[in-house]
PDB file of C-alpha atoms in Angstrom:
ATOM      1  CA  UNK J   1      -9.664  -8.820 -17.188  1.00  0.00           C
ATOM      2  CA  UNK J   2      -9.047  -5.586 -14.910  1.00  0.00           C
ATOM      3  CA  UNK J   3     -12.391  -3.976 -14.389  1.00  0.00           C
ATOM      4  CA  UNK J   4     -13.795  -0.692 -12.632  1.00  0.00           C
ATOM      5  CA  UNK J   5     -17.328  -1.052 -11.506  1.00  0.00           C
ATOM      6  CA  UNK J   6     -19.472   2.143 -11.873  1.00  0.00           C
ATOM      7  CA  UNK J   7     -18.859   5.130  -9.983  1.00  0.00           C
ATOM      8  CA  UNK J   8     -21.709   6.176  -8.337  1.00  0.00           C
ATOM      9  CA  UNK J   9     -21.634  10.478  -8.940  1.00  0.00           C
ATOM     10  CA  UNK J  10     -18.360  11.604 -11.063  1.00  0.00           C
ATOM     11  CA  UNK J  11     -16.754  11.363 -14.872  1.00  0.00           C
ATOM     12  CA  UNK J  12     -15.756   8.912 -16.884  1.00  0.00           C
ATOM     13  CA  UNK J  13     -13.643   9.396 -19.667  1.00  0.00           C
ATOM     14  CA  UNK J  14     -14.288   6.436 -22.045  1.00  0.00           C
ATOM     15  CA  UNK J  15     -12.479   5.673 -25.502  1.00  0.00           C
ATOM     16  CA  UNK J  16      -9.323   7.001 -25.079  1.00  0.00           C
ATOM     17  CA  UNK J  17      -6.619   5.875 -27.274  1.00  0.00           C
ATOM     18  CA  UNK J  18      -4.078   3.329 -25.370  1.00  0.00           C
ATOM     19  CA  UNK J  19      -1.303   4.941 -24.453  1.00  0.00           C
ATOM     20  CA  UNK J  20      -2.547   8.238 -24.513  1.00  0.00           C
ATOM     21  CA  UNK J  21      -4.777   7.423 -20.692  1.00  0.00           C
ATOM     22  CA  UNK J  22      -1.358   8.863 -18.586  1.00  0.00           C
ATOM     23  CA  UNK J  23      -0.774  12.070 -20.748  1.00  0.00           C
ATOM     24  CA  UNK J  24      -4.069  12.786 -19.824  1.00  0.00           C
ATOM     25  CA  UNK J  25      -4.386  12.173 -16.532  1.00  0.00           C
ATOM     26  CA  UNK J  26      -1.111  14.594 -16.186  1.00  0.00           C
ATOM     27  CA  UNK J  27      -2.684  17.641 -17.852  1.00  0.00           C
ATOM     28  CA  UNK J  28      -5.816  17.208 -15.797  1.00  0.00           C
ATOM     29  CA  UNK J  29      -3.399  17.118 -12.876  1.00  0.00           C
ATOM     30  CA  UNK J  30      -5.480  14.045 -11.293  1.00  0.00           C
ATOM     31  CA  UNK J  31      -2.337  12.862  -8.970  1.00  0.00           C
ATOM     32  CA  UNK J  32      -2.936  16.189  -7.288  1.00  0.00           C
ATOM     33  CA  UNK J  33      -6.735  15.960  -6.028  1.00  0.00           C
ATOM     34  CA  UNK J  34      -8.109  14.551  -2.493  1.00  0.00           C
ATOM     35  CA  UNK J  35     -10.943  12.987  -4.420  1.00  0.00           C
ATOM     36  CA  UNK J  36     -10.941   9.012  -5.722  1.00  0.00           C
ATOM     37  CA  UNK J  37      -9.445   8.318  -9.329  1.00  0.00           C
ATOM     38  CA  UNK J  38      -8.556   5.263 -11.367  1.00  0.00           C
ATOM     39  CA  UNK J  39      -6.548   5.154 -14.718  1.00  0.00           C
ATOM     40  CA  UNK J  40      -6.916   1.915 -16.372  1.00  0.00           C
ATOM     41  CA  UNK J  41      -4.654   1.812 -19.299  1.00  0.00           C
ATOM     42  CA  UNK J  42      -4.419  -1.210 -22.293  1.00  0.00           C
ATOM     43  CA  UNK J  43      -8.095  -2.583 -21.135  1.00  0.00           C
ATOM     44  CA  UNK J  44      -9.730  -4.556 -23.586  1.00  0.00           C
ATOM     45  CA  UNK J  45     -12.016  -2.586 -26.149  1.00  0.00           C
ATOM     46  CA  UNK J  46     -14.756  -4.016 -28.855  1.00  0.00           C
ATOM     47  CA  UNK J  47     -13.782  -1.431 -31.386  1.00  0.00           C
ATOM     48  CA  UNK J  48     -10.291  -0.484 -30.868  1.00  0.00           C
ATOM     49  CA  UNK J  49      -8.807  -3.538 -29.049  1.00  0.00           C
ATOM     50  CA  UNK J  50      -7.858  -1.714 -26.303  1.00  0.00           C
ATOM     51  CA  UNK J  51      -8.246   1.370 -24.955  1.00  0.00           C
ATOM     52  CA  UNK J  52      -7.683   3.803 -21.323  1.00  0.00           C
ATOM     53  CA  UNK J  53     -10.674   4.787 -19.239  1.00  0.00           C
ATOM     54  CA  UNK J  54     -10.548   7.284 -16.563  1.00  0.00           C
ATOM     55  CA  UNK J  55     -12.602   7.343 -14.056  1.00  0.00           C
ATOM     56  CA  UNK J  56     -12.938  10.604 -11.912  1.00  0.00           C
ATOM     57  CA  UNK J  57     -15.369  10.463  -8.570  1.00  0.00           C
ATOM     58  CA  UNK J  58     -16.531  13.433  -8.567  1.00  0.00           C
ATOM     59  CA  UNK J  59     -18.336  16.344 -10.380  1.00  0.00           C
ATOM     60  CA  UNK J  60     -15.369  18.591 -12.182  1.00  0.00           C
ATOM     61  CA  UNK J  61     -15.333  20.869 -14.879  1.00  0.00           C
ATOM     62  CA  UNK J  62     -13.394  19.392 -17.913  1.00  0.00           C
ATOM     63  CA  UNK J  63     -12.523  21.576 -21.008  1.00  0.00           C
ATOM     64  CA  UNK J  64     -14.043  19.595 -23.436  1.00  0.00           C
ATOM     65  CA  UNK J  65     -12.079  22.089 -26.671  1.00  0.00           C
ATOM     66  CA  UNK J  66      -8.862  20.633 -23.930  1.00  0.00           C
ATOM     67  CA  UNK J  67      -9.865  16.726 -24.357  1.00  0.00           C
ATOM     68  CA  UNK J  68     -11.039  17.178 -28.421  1.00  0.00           C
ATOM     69  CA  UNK J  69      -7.607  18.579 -29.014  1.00  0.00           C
ATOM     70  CA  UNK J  70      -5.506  16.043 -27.562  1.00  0.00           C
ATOM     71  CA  UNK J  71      -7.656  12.682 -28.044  1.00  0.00           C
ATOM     72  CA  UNK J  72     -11.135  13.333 -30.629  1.00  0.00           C
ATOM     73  CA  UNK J  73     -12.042   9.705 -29.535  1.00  0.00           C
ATOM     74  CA  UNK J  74     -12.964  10.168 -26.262  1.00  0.00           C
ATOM     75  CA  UNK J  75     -16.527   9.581 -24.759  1.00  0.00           C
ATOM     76  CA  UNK J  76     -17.562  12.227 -21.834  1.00  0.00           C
ATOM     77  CA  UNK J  77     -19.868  10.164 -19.448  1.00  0.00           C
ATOM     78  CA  UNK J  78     -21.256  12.042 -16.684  1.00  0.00           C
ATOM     79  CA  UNK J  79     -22.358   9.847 -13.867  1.00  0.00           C
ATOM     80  CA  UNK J  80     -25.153  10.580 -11.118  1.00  0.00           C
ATOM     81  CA  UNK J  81     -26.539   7.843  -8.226  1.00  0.00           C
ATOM     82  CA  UNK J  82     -24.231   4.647 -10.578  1.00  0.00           C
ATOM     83  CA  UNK J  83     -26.332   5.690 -13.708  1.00  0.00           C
ATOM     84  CA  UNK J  84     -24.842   7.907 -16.755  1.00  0.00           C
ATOM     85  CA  UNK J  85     -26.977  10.821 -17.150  1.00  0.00           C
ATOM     86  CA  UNK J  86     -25.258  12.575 -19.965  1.00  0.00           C
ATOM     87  CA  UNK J  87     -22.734  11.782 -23.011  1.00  0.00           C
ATOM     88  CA  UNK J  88     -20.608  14.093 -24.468  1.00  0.00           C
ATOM     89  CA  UNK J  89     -18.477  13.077 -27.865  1.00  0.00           C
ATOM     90  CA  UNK J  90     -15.387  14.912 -27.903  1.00  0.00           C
ATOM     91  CA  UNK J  91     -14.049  16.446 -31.163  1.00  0.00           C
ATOM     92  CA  UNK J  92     -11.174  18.501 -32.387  1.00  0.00           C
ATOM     93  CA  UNK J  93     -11.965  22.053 -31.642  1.00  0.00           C
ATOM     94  CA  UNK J  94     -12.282  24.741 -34.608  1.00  0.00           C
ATOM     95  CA  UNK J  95     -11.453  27.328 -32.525  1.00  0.00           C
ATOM     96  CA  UNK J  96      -8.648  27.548 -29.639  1.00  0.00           C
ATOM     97  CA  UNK J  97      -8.625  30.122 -26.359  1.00  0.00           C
ATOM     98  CA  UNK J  98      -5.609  30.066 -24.748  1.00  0.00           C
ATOM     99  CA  UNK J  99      -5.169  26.334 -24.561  1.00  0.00           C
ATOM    100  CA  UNK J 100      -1.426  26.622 -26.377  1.00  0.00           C
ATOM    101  CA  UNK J 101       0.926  29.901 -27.217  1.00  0.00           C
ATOM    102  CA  UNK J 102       1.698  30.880 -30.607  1.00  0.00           C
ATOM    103  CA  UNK J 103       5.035  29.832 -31.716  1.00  0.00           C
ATOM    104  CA  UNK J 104       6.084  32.763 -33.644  1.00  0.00           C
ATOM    105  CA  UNK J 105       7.982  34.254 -30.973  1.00  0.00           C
ATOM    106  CA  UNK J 106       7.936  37.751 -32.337  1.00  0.00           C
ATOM    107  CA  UNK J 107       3.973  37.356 -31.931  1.00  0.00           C
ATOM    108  CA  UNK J 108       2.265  40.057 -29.772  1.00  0.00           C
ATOM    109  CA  UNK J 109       0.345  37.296 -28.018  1.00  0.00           C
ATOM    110  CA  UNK J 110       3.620  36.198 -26.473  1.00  0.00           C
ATOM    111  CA  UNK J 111       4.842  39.494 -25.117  1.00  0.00           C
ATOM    112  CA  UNK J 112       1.609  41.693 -24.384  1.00  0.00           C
ATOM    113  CA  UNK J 113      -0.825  39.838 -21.864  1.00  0.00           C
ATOM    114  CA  UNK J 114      -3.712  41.922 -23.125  1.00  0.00           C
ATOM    115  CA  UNK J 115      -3.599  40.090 -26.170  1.00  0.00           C
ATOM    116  CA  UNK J 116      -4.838  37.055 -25.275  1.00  0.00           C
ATOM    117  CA  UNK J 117      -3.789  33.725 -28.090  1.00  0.00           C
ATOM    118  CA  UNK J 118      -6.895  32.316 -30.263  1.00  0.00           C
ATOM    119  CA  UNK J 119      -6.433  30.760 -33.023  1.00  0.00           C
ATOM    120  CA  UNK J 120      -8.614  28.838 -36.122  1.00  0.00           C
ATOM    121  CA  UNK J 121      -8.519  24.742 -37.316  1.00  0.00           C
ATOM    122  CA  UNK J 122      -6.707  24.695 -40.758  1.00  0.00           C
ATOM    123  CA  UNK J 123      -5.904  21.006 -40.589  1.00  0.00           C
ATOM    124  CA  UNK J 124      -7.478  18.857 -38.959  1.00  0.00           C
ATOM    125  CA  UNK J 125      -5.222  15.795 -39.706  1.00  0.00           C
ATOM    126  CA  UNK J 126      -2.221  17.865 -38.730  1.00  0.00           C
ATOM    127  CA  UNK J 127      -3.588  19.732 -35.743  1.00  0.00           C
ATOM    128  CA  UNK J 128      -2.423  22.428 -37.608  1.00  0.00           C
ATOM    129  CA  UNK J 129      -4.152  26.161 -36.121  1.00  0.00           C
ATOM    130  CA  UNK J 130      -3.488  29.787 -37.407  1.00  0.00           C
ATOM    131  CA  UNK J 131      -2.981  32.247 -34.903  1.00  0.00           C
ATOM    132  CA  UNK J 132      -5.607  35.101 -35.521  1.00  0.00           C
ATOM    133  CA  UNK J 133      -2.851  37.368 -34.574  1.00  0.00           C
ATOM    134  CA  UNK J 134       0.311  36.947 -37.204  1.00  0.00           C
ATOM    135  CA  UNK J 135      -1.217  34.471 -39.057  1.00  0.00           C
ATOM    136  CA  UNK J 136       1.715  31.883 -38.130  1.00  0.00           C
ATOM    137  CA  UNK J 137       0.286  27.892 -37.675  1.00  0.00           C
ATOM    138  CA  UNK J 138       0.844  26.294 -34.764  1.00  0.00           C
ATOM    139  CA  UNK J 139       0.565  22.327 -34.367  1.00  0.00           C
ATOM    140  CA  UNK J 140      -0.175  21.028 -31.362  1.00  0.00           C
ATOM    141  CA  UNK J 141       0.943  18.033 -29.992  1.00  0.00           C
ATOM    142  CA  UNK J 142       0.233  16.133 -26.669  1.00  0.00           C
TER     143      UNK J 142
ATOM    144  CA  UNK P   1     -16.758   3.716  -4.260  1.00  0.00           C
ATOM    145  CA  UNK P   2     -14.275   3.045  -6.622  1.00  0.00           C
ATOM    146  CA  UNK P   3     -13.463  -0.464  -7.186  1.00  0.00           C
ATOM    147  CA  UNK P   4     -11.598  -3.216  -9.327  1.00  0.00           C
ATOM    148  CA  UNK P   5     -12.553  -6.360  -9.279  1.00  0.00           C
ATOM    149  CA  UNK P   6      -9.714  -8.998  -9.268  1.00  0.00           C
ATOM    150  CA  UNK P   7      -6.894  -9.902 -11.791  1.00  0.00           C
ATOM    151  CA  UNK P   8      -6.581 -12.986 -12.937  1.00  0.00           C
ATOM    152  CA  UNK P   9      -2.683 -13.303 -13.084  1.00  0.00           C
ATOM    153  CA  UNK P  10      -0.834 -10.401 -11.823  1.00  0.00           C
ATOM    154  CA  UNK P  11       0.238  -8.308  -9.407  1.00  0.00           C
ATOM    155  CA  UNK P  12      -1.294  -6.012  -7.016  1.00  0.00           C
ATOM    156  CA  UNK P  13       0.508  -3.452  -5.199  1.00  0.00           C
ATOM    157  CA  UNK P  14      -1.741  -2.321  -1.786  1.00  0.00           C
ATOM    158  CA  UNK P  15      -1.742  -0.149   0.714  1.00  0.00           C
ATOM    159  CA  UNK P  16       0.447   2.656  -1.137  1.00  0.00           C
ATOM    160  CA  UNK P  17       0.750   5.736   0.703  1.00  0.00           C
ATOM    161  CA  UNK P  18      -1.982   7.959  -0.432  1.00  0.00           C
ATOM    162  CA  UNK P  19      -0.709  10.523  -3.286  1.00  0.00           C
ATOM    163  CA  UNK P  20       3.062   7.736  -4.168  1.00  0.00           C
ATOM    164  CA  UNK P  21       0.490   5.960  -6.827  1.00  0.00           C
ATOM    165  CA  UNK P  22       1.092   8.015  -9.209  1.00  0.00           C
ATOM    166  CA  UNK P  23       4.947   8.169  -8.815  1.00  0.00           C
ATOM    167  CA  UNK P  24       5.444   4.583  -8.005  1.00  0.00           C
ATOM    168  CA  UNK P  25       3.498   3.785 -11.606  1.00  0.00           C
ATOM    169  CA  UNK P  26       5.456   6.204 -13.178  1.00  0.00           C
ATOM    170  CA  UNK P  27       8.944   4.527 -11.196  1.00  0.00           C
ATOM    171  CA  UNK P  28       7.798   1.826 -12.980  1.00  0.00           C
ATOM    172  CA  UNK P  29       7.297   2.737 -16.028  1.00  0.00           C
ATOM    173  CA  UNK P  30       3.896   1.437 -16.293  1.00  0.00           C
ATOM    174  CA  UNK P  31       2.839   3.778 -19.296  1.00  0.00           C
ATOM    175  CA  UNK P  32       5.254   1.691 -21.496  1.00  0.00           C
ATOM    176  CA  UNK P  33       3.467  -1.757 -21.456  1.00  0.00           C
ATOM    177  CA  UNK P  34       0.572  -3.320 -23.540  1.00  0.00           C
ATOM    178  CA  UNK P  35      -0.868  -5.665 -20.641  1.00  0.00           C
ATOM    179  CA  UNK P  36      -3.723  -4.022 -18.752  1.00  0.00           C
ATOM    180  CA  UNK P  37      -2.750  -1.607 -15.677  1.00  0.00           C
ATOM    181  CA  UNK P  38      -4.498   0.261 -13.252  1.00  0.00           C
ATOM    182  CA  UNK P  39      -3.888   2.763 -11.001  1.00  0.00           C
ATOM    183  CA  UNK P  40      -6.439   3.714  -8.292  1.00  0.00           C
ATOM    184  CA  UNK P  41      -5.621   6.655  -5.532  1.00  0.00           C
ATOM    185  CA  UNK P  42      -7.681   8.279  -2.966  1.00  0.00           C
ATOM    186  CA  UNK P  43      -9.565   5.519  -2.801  1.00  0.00           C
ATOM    187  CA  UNK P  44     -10.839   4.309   0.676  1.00  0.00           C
ATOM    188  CA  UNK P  45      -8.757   1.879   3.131  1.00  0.00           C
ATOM    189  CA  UNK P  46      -9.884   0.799   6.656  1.00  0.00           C
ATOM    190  CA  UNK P  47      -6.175   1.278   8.411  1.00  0.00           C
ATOM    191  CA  UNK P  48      -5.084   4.430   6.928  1.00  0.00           C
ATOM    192  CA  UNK P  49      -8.130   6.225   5.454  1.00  0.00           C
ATOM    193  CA  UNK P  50      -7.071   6.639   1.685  1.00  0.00           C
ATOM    194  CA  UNK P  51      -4.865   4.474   0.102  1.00  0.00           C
ATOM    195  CA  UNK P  52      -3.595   3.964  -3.658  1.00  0.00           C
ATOM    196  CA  UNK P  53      -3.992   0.890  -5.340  1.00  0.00           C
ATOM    197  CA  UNK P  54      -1.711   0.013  -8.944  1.00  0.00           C
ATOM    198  CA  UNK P  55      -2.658  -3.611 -10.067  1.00  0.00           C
ATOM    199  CA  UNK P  56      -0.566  -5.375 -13.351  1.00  0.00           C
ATOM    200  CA  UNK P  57      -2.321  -7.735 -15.227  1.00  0.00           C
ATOM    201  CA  UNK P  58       0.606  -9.965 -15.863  1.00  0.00           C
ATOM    202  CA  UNK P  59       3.358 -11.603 -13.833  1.00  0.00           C
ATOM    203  CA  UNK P  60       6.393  -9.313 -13.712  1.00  0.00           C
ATOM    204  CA  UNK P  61       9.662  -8.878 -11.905  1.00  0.00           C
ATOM    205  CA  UNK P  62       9.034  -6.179  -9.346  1.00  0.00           C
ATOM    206  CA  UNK P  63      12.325  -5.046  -6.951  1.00  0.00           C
ATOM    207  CA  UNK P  64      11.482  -5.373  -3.740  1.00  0.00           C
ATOM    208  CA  UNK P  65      13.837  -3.045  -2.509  1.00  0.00           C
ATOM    209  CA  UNK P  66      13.429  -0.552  -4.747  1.00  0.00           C
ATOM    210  CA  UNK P  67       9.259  -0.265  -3.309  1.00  0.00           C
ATOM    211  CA  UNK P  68      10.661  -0.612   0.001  1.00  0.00           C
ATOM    212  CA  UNK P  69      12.631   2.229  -0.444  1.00  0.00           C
ATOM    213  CA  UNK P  70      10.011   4.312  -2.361  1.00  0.00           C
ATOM    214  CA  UNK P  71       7.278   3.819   1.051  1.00  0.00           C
ATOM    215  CA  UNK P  72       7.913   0.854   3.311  1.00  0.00           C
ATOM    216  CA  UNK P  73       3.929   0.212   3.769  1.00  0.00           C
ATOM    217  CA  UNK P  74       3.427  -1.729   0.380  1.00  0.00           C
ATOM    218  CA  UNK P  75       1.612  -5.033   0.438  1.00  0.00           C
ATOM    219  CA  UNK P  76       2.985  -6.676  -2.961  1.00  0.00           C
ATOM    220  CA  UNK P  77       0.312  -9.553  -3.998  1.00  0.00           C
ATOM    221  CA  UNK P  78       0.801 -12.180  -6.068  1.00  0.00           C
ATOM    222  CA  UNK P  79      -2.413 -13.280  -7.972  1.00  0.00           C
ATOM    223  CA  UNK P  80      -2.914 -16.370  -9.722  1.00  0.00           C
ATOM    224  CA  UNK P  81      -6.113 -18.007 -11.321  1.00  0.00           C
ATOM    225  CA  UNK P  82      -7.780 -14.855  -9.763  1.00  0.00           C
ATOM    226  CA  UNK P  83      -6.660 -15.729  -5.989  1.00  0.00           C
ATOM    227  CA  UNK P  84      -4.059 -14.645  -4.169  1.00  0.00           C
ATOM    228  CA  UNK P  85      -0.995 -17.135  -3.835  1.00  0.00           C
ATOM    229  CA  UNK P  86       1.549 -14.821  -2.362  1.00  0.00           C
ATOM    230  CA  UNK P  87       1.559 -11.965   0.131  1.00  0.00           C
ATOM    231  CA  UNK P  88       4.876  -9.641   0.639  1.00  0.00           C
ATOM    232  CA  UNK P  89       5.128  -6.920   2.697  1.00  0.00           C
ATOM    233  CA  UNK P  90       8.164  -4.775   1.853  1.00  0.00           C
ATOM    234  CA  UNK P  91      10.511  -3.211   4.376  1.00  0.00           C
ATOM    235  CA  UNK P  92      13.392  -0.660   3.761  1.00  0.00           C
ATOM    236  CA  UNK P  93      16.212  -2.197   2.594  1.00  0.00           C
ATOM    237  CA  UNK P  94      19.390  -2.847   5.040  1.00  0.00           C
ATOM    238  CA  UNK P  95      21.574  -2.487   1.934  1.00  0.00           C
ATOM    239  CA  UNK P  96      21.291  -0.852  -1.381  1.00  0.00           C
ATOM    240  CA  UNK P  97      22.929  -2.013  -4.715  1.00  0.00           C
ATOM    241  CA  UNK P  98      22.815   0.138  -7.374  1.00  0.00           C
ATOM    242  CA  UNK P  99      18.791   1.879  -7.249  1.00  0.00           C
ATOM    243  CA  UNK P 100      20.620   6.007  -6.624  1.00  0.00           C
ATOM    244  CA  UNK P 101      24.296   6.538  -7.050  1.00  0.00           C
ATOM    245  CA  UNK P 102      26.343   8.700  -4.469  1.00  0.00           C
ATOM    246  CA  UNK P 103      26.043  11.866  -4.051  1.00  0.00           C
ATOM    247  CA  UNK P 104      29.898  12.743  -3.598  1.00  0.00           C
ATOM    248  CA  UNK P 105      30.900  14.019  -6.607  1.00  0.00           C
ATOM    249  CA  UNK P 106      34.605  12.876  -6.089  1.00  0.00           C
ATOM    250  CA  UNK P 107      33.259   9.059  -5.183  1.00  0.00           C
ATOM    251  CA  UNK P 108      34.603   6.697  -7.490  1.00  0.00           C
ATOM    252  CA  UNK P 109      31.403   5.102  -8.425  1.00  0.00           C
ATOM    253  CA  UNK P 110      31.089   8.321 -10.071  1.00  0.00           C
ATOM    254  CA  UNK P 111      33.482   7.626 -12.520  1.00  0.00           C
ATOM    255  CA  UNK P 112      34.719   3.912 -12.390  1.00  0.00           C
ATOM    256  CA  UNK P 113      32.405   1.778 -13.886  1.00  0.00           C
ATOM    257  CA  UNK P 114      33.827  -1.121 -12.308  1.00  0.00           C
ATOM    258  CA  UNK P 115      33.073   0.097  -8.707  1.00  0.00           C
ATOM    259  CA  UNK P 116      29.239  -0.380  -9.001  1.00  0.00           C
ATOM    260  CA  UNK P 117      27.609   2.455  -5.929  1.00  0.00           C
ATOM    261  CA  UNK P 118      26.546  -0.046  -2.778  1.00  0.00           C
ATOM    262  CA  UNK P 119      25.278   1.555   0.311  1.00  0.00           C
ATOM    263  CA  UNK P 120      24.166   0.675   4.049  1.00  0.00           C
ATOM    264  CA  UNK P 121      21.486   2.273   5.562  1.00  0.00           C
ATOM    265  CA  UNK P 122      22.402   4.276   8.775  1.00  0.00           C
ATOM    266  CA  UNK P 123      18.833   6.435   9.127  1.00  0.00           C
ATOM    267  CA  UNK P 124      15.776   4.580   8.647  1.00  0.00           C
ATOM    268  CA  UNK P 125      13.947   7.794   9.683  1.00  0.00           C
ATOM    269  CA  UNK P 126      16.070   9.620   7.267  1.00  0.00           C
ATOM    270  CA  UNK P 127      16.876   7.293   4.719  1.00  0.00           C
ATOM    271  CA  UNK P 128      20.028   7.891   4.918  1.00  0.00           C
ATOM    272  CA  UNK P 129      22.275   5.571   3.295  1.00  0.00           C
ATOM    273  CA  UNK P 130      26.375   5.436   3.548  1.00  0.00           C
ATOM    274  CA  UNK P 131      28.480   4.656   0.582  1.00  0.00           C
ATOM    275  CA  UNK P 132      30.423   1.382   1.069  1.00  0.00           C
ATOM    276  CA  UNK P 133      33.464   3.462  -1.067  1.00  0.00           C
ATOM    277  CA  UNK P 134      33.533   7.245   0.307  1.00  0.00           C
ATOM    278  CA  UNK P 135      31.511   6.930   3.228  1.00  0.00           C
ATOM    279  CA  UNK P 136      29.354   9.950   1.975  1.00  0.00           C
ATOM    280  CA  UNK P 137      25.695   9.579   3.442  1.00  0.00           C
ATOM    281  CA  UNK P 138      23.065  10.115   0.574  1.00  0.00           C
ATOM    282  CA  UNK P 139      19.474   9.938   1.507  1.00  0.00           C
ATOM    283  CA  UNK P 140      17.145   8.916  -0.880  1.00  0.00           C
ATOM    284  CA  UNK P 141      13.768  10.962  -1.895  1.00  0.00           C
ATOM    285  CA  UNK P 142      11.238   9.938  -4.199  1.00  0.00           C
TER     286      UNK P 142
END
């Protein structure tokens, strides 16, 4: 079995769904830093069967509304001299800032930058959010 | 430090050029799987300072000259009951049969299927390959 051992000051992003470990690692743009980081992706898990860990070393800020929305499984492990001093459960956020655009495209949000897009959770299953501006739903997917 | 401890049966790919993980992985279309994969960059090497590391738990067909092409300094390891059994280092390829096509528009292998693209390097520097057909030097980028 592939392992990672600890990092010793950084993130680890536990739980997420397999498959779902490179998608992530794109949006938080991870290929571009100077810092050490290690995807692992179909690793064996005792609750799922298998899961993708990412391992970050070093101390970043991660939008955890970012993470809820596009994987509520996720574990937030923040590491300090090899030991994890905090753990943050993810979850799918009832309220979006500017994380997607609305998709009405007559929607002020999309042509007047002072009106910046929020919008509120109607479905959870769905992923299903109604802009606070025209009232149109957006789904977002990954 | 970031580290992962041996496969069992696999492949490791070393000595990557720091920042090609991440494309190489992708190259490969590592994402697709469901064996265990990991990726590893920045992380720290004794010859070249940083280094990125992808290791494959299972024993697949890799194309040599397809890594040579993508960055010559690739150490492909073959792993076996958790020990290495076979070292290759990769080199730019001489000739080329088939990884890019020409980039003559008029070439035949453009629009003959029977006159599969096969080039000969002329620029290692460069890569800079010359269609066996038009004589058209392409050079190859990641």
């Amino acid at each position: 079995m592939l392992e990672v051992t600890s990092i010793k000051k950084g993130i680890v992003l536990d739980h997420i769904t397999s498959g779902n470990g490179l998608k992530i690692f794109n949006k938080l743009m991870l290929d571009k830093v100077d810092y050490p980081v290690v995807l692992l992706m179909n690793v064996s898990s005792k609750e799922k069967g298998r899961k993708d860990i990412i391992k970050i070393e070093n101390r970043i800020d991660i939008d955890l509304d970012f993470l809820g929305l596009i994987d509520s499984n996720i574990t937030v492990n923040i590491i300090e001299d090899n030991k994890i001093i905090d753990k943050k459960k993810v979850k799918i956020p009832s309220r979006i800032k500017g994380i997607f655009t609305c998709h009405n495209p007559r929607c002020i949000t999309n042509f007047d930058d002072s009106a910046f897009p929020t919008f509120k959770l109607v479905s959870e299953k769905h992923l299903e959010y109604r802009c606070d501006y025209c009232e149109e739903i957006t789904s977002y997917k990954l």
